[in-house]
XYZ file of N, CA and C in Angstrom:
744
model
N 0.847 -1.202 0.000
C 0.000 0.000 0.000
C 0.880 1.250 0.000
N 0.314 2.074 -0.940
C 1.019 3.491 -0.908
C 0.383 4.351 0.167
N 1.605 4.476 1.153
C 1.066 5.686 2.568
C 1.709 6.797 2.297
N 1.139 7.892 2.641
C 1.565 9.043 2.522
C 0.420 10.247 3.482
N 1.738 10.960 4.367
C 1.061 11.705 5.233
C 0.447 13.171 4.426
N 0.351 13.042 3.045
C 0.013 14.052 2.561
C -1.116 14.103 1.320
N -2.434 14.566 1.229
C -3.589 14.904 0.337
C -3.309 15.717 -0.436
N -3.699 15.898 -1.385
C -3.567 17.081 -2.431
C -5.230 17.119 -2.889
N -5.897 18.107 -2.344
C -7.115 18.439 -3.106
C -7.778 19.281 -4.217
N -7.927 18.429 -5.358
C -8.117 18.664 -6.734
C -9.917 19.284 -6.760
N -10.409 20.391 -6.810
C -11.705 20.495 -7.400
C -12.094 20.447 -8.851
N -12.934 20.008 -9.269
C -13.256 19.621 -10.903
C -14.420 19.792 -11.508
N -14.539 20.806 -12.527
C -16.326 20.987 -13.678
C -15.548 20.996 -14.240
N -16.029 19.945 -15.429
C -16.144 19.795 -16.876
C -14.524 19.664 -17.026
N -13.263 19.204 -16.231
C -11.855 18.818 -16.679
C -11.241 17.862 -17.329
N -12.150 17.373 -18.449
C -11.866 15.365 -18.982
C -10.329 15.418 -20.004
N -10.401 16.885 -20.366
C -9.006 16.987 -21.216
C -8.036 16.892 -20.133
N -7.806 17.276 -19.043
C -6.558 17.659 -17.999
C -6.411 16.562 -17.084
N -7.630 15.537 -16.213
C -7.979 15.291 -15.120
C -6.915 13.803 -15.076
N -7.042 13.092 -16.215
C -5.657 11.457 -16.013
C -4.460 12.738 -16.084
N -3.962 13.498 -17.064
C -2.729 14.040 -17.003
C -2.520 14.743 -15.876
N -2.912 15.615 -14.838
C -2.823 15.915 -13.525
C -2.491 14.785 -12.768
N -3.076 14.044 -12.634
C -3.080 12.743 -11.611
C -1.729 11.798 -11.595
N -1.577 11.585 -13.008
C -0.638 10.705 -13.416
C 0.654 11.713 -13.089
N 0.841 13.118 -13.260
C 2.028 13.764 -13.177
C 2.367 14.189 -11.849
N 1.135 13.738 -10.653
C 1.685 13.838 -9.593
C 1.998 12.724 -8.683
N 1.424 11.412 -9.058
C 1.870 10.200 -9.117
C 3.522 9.839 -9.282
N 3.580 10.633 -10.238
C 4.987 10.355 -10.835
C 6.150 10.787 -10.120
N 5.803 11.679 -9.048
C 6.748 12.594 -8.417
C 7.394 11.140 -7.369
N 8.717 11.689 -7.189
C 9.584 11.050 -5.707
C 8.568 10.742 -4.518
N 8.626 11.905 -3.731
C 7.352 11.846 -2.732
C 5.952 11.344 -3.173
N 5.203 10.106 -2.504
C 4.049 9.840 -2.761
C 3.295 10.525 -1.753
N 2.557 11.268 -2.755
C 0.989 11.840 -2.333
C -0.154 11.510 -2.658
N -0.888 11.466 -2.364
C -2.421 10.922 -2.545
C -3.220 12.398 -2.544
N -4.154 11.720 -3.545
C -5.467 12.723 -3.990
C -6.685 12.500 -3.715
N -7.400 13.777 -3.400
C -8.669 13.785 -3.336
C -9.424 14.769 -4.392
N -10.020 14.208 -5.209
C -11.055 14.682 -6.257
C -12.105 14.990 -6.001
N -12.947 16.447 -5.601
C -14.160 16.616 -5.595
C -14.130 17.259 -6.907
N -15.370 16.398 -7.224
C -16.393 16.666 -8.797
C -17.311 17.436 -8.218
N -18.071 18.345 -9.057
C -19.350 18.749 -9.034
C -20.044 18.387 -10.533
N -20.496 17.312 -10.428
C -21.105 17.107 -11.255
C -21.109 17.005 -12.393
N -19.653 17.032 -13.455
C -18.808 17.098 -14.089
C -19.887 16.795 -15.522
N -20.896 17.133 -16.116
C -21.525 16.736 -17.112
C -20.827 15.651 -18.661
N -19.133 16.546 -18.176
C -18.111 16.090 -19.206
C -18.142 14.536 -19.302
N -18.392 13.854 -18.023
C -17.372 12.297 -17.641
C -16.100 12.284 -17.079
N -15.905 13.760 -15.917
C -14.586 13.591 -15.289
C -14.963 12.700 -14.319
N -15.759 12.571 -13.283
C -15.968 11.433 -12.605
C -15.489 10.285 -12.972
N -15.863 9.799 -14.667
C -15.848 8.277 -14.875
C -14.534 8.048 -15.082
N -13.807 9.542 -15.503
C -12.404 9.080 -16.148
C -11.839 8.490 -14.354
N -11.913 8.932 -13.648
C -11.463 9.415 -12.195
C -11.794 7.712 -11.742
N -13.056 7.737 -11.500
C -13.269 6.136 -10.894
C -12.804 5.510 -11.649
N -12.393 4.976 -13.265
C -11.482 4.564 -13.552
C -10.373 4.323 -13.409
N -9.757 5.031 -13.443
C -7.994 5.075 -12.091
C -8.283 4.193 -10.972
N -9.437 5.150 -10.362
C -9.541 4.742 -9.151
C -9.435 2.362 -9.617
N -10.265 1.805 -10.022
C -10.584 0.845 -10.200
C -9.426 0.036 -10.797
N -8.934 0.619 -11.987
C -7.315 0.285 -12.486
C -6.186 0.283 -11.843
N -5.869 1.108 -11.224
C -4.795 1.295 -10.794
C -4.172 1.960 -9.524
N -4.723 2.665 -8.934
C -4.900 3.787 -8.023
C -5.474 3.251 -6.777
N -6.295 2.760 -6.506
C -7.913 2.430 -5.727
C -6.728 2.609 -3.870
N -5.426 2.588 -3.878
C -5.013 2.830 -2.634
C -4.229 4.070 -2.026
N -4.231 5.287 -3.390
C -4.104 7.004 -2.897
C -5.020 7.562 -3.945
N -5.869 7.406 -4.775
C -6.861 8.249 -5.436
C -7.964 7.967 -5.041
N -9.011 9.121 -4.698
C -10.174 9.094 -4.029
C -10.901 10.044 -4.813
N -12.328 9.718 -4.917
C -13.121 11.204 -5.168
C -14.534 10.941 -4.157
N -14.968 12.436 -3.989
C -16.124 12.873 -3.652
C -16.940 13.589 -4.621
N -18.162 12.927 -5.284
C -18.788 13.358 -6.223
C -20.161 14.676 -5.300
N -20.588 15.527 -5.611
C -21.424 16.505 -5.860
C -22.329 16.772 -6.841
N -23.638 16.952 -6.168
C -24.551 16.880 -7.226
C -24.810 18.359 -8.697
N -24.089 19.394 -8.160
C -23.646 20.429 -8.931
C -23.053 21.362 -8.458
N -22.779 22.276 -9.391
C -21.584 23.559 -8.944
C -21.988 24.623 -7.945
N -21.670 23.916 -6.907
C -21.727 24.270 -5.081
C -20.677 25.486 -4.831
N -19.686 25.694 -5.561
C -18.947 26.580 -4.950
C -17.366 26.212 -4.179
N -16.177 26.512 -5.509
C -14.708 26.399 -4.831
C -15.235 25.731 -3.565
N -15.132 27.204 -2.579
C -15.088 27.102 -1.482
C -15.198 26.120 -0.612
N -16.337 25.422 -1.161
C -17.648 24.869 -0.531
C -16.975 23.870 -0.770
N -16.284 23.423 -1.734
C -15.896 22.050 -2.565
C -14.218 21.793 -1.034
N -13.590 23.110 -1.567
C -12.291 22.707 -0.700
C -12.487 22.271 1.113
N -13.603 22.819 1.466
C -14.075 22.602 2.978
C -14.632 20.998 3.206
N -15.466 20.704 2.065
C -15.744 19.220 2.159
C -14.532 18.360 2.184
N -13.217 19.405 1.243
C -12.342 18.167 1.113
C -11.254 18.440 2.483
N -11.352 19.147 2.946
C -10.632 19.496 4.375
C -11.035 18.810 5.353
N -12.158 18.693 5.353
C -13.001 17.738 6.287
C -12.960 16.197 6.253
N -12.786 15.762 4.748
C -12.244 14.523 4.284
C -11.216 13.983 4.704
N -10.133 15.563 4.822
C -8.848 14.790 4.857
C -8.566 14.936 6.171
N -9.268 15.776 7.314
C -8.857 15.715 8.771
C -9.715 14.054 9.073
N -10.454 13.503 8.668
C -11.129 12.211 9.288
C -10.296 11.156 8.625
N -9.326 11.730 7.698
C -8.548 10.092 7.295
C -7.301 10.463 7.855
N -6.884 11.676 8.677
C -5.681 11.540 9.372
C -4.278 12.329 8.553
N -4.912 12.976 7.600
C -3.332 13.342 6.309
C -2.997 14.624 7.316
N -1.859 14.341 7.435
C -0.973 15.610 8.271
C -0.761 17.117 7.462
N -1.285 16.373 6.026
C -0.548 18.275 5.108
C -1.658 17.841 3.985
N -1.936 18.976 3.538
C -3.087 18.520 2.840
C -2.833 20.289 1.918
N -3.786 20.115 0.615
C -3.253 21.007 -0.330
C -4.296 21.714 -1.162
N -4.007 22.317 -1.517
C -4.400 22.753 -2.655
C -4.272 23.081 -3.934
N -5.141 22.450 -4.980
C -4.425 22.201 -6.793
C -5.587 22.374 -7.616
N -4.851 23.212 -8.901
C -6.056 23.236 -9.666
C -5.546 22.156 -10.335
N -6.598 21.732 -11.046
C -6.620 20.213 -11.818
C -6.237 20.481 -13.718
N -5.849 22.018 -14.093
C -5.168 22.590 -15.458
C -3.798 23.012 -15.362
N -3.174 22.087 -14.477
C -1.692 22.457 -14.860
C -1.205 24.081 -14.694
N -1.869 24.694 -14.471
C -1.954 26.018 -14.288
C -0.658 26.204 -12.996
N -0.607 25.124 -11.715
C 0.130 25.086 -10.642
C 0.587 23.438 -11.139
N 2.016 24.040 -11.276
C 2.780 22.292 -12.066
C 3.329 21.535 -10.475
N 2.694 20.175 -10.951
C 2.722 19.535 -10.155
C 4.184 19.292 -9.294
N 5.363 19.442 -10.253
C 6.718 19.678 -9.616
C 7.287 20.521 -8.262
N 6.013 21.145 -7.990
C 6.259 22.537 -6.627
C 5.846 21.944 -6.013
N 4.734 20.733 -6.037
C 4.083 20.603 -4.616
C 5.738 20.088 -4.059
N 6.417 19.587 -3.717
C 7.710 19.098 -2.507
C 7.962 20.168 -2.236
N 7.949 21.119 -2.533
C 8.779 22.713 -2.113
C 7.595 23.208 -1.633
N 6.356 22.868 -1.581
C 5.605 23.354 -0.220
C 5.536 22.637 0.727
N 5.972 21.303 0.574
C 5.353 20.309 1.679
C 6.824 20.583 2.170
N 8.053 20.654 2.026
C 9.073 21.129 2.700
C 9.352 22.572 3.312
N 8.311 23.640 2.650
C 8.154 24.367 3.471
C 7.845 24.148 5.187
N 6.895 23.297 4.696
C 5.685 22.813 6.075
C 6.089 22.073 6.825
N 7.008 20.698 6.142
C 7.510 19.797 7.059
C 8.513 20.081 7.555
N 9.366 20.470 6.938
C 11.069 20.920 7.038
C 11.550 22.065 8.043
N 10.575 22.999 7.138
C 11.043 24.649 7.999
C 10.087 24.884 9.374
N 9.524 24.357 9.044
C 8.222 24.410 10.271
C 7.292 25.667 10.475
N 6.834 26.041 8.868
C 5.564 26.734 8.603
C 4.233 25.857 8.713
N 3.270 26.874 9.144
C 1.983 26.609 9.256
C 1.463 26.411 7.671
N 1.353 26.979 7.175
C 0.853 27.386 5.343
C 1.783 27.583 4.511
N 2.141 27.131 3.521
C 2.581 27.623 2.462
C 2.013 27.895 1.310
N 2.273 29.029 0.646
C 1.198 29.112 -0.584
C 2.617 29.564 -1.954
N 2.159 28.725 -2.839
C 2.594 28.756 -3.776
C 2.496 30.531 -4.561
N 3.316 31.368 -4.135
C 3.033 32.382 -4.597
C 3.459 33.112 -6.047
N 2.681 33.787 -6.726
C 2.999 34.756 -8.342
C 3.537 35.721 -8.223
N 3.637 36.276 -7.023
C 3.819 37.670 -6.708
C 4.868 38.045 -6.023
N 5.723 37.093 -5.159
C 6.115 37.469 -3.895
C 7.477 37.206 -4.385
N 8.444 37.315 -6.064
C 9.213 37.714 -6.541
C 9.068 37.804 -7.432
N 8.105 39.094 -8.118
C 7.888 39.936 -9.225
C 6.310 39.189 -9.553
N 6.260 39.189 -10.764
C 4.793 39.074 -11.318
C 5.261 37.571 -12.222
N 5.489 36.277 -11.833
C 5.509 35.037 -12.434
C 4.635 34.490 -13.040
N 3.342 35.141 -13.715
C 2.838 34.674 -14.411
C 2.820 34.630 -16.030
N 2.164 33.438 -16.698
C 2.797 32.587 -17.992
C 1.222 32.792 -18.892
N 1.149 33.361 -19.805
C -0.145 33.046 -21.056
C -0.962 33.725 -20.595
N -1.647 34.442 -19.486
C -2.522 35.362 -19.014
C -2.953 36.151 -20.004
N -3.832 37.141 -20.393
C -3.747 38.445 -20.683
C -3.878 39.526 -19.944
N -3.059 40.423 -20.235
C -2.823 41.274 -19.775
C -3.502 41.981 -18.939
N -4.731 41.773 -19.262
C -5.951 42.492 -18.104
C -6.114 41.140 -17.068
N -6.268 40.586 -17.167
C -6.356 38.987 -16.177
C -5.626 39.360 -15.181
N -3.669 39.612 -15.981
C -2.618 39.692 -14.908
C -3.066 41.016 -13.756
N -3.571 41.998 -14.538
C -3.481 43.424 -13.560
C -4.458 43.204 -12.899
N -5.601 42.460 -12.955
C -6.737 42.692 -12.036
C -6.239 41.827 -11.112
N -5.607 40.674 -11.223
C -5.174 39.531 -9.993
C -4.040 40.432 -9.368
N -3.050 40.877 -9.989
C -1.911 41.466 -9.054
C -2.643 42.645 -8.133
N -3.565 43.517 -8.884
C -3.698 44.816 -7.833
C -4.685 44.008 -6.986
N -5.737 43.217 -7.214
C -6.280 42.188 -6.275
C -5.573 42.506 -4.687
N -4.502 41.482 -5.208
C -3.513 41.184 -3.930
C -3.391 42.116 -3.418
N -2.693 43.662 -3.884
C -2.641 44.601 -3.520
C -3.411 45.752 -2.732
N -5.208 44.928 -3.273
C -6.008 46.150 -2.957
C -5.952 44.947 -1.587
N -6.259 43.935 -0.899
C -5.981 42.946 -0.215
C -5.323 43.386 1.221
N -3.625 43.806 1.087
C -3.145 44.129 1.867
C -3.070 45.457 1.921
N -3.753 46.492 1.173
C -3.699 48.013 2.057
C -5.056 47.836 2.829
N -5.756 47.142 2.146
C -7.298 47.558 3.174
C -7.246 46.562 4.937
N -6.253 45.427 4.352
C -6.371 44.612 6.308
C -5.182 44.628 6.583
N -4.044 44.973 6.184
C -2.751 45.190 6.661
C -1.926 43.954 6.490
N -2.533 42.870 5.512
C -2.006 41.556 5.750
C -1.041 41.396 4.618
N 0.132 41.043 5.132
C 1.435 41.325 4.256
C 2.171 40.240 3.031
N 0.636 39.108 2.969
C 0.907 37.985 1.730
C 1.040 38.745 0.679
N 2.341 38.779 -0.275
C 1.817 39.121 -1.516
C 0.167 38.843 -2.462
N 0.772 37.436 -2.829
C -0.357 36.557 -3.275
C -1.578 35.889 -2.656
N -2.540 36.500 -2.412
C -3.714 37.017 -1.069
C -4.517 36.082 -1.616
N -4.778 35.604 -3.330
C -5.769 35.049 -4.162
C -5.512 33.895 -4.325
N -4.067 33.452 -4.082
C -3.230 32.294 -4.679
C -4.293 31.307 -4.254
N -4.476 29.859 -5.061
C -5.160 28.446 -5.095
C -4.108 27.474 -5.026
N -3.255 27.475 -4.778
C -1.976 26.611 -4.548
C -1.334 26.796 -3.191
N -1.852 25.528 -2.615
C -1.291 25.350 -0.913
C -1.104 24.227 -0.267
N -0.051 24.754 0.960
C 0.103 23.473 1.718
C -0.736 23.646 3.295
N -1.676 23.313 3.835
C -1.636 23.442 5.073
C -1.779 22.465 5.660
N -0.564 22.533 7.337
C -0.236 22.010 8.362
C -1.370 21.142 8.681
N -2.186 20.120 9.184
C -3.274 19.901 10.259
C -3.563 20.523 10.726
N -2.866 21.185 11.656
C -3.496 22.226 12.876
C -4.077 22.934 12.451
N -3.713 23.667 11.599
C -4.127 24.957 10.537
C -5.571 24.510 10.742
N -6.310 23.882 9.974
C -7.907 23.286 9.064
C -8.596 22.937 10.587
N -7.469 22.008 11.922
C -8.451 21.971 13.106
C -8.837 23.071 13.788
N -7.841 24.101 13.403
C -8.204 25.050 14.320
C -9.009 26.176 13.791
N -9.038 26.548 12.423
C -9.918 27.251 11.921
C -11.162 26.706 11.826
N -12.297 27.841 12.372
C -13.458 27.243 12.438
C -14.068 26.546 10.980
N -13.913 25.642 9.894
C -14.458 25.519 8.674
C -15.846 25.833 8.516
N -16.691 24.838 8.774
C -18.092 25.821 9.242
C -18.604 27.552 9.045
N -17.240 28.411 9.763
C -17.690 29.664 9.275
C -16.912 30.154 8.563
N -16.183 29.741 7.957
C -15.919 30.297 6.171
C -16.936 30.580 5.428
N -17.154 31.789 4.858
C -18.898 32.446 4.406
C -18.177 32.325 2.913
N -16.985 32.154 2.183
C -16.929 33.158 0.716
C -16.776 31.635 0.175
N -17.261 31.820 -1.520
C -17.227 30.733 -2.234
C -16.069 30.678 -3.121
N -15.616 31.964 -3.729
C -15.051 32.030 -4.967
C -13.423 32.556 -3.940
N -12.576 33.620 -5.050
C -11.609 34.284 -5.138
C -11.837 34.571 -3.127
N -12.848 35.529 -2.772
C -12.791 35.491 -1.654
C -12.501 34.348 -0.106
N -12.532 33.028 -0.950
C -12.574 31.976 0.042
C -10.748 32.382 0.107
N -9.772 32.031 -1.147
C -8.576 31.775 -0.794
C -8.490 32.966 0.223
N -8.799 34.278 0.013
C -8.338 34.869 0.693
C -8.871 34.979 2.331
N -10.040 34.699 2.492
C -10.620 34.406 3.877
C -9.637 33.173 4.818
N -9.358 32.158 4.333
C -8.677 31.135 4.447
C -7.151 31.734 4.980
N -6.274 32.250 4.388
C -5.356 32.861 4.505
C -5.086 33.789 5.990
N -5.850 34.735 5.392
C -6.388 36.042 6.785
C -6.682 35.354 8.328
N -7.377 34.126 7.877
C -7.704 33.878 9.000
C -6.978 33.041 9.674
N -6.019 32.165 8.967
C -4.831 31.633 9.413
C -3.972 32.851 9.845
N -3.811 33.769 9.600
C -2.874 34.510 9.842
C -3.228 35.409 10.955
N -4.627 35.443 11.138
C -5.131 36.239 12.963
C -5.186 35.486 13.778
N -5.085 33.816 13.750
C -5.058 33.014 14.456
C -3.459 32.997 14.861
N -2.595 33.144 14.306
C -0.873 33.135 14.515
C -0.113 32.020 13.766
N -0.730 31.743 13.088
C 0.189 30.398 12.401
C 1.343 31.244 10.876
N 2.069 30.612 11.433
C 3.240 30.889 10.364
C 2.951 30.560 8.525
N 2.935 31.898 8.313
C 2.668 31.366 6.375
C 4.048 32.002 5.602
N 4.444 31.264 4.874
C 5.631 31.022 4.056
C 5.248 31.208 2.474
N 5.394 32.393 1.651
C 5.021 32.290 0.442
C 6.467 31.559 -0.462
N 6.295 30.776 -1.254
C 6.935 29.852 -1.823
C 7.268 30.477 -3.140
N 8.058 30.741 -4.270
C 7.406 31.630 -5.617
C 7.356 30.180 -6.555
N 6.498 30.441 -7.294
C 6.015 29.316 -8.266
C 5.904 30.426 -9.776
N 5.488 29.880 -10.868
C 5.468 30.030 -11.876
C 3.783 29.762 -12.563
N 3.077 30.579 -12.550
C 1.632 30.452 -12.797
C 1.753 30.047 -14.477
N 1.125 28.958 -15.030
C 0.746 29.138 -16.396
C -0.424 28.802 -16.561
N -0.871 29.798 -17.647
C -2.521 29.774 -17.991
C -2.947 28.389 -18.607
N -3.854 27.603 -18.393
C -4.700 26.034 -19.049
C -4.151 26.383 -20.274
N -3.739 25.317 -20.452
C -3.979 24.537 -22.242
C -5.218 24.245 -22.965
N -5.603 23.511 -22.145
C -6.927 22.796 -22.563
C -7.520 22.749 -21.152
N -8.899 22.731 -21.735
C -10.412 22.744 -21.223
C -10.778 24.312 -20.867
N -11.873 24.603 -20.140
C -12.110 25.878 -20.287
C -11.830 27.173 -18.771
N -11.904 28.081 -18.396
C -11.889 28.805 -17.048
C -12.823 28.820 -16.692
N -13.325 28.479 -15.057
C -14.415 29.023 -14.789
C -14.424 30.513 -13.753
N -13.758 31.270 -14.282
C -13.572 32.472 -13.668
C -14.673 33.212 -14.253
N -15.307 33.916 -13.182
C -16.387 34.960 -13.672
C -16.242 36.539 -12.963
N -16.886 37.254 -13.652
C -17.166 38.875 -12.700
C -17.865 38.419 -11.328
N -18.424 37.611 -10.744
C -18.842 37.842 -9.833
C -17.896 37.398 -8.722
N -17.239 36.279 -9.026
C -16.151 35.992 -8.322
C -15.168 37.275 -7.813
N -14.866 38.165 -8.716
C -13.915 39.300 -8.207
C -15.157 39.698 -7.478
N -15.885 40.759 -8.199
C -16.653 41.402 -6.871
C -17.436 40.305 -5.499
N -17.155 39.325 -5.690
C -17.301 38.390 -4.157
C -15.841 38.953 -3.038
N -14.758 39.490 -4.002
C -13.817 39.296 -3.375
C -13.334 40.744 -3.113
N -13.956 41.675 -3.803
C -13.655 43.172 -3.579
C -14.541 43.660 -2.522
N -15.685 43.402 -2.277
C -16.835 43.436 -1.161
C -16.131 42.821 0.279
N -15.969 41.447 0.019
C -15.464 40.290 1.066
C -14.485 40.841 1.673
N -13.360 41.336 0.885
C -12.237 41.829 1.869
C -12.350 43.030 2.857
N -13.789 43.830 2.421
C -14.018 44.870 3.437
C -14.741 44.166 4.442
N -15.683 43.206 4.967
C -16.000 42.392 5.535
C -14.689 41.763 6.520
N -13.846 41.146 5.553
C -12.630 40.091 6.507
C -11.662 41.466 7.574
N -12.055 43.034 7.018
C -11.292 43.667 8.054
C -11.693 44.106 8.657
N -13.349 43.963 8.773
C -14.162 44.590 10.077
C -14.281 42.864 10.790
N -14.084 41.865 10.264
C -14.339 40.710 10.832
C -12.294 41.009 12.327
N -11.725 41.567 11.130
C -9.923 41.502 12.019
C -10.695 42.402 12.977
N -10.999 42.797 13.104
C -11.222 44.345 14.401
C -12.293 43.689 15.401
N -13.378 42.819 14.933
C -14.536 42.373 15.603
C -14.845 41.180 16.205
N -13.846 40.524 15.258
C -14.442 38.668 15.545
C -13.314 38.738 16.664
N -13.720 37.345 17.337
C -12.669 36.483 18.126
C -11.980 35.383 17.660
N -11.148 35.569 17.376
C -10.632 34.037 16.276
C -10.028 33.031 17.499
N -9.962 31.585 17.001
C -10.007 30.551 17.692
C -8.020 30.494 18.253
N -7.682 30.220 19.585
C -6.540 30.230 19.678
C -5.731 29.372 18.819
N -4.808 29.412 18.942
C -3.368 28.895 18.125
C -3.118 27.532 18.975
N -3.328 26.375 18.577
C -2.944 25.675 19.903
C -1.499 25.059 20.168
């Protein structure tokens, strides 16, 4: 049996071009990690490609959790946080399933985490210059000043505030309340973050190399940013108001 103290959680609509080539290229790595696949409902047949593996070859580190439709990032990464605190994975992640975050970085976060003895690591674009690959040009400026509008409004000093590429500790996911995470989209990474970071846990931005999908399609929309231009005035009356859960 392949053990490994570490999850990598993949969310997935409509990925049947990307979803074996993700899997298989992180398979392939030195360090064995195991995956967790939440589908929402994938109309494509990413599910079937997925339980396939699962049945062929895989069936002892590939897992999925299917969803009956598009519930929401957010919503998707909390189910799989919850997944992976009841099977015991000590570091657990975050990946988009388009190659967009190459599977070669995840060891350089999980050695952030294991090694250096950070709480979070996030695979960051920002946090030596602007590393992103195929974007356009308006894509890049609205995500970089993102970050930017991010840390003048709560004082929080991540470059990459939006980043979807992560490692977090256990403690991290037990000790944040999951339950009250309110944002679905762009605003979740950054709620997630913030709130690791008023709790006291150590975050380590990592620099990675963003490249835009090849194949299949984005599901980035306008409402997602303004979820996340609204949200962040929220997460800094939440820093001034809430009580966040101790550090244990």
């Amino acid at each position: 049996m392949n053990r490994s103290d570490s999850i990598i959680i993949i969310p997935t609509y409509n990925e049947k071009e990307n979803i074996e080539k993700i899997i298989r290229a992180v398979f392939a790595l030195e360090k064995c990690f195991h995956i967790l696949i939440i589908d929402d409902g994938s109309p494509d047949g990413t599910a079937a490609i997925v339980h396939g593996l699962i049945d062929k070859e895989f069936s002892d580190r590939l897992f999925i959790i299917e969803r009956s439709g598009k519930l929401g990032l957010g919503m998707a990464y909390i189910a799989g946080f919850k997944w992976a605190l009841e099977h015991d994975y000590d570091y657990v992640f975050e990946m988009d399933a388009d190659f967009s975050h190459d599977p070669k970085d995840l060891p350089r976060l999980y050695s952030a985490c294991h090694d250096e003895g950070y709480d979070v690591a996030i695979g960051s674009r920002y946090v030596s210059g602007v590393n992103v690959v195929n974007w356009p040009i308006g894509r890049v400026l609205m995500s970089y000043f993102a970050s930017r509008y991010v840390r003048m409004v709560t004082g929080f000093k991540v470059h990459d505030t939006t980043a979807g590429f992560k490692c977090y500790r256990r403690a991290v996911l037990k000790t944040i309340e999951l339950d009250k995470i309110r944002f679905k989209g762009y605003a979740f990474q950054i709620e997630m973050k913030y709130t690791a970071y008023k709790i006291g846990f150590k975050i380590k931005e990592v620099p990675v190399v963003f490249v835009n999908r090849r194949e299949g399609v984005s599901k980035m929309s306008g409402g997602i940013f303004g979820e996340a231009f609204f949200g962040v005035m929220r997460l800094r009356l939440d820093g001034w108001l809430r009580k966040y859960p101790k550090k244990p």
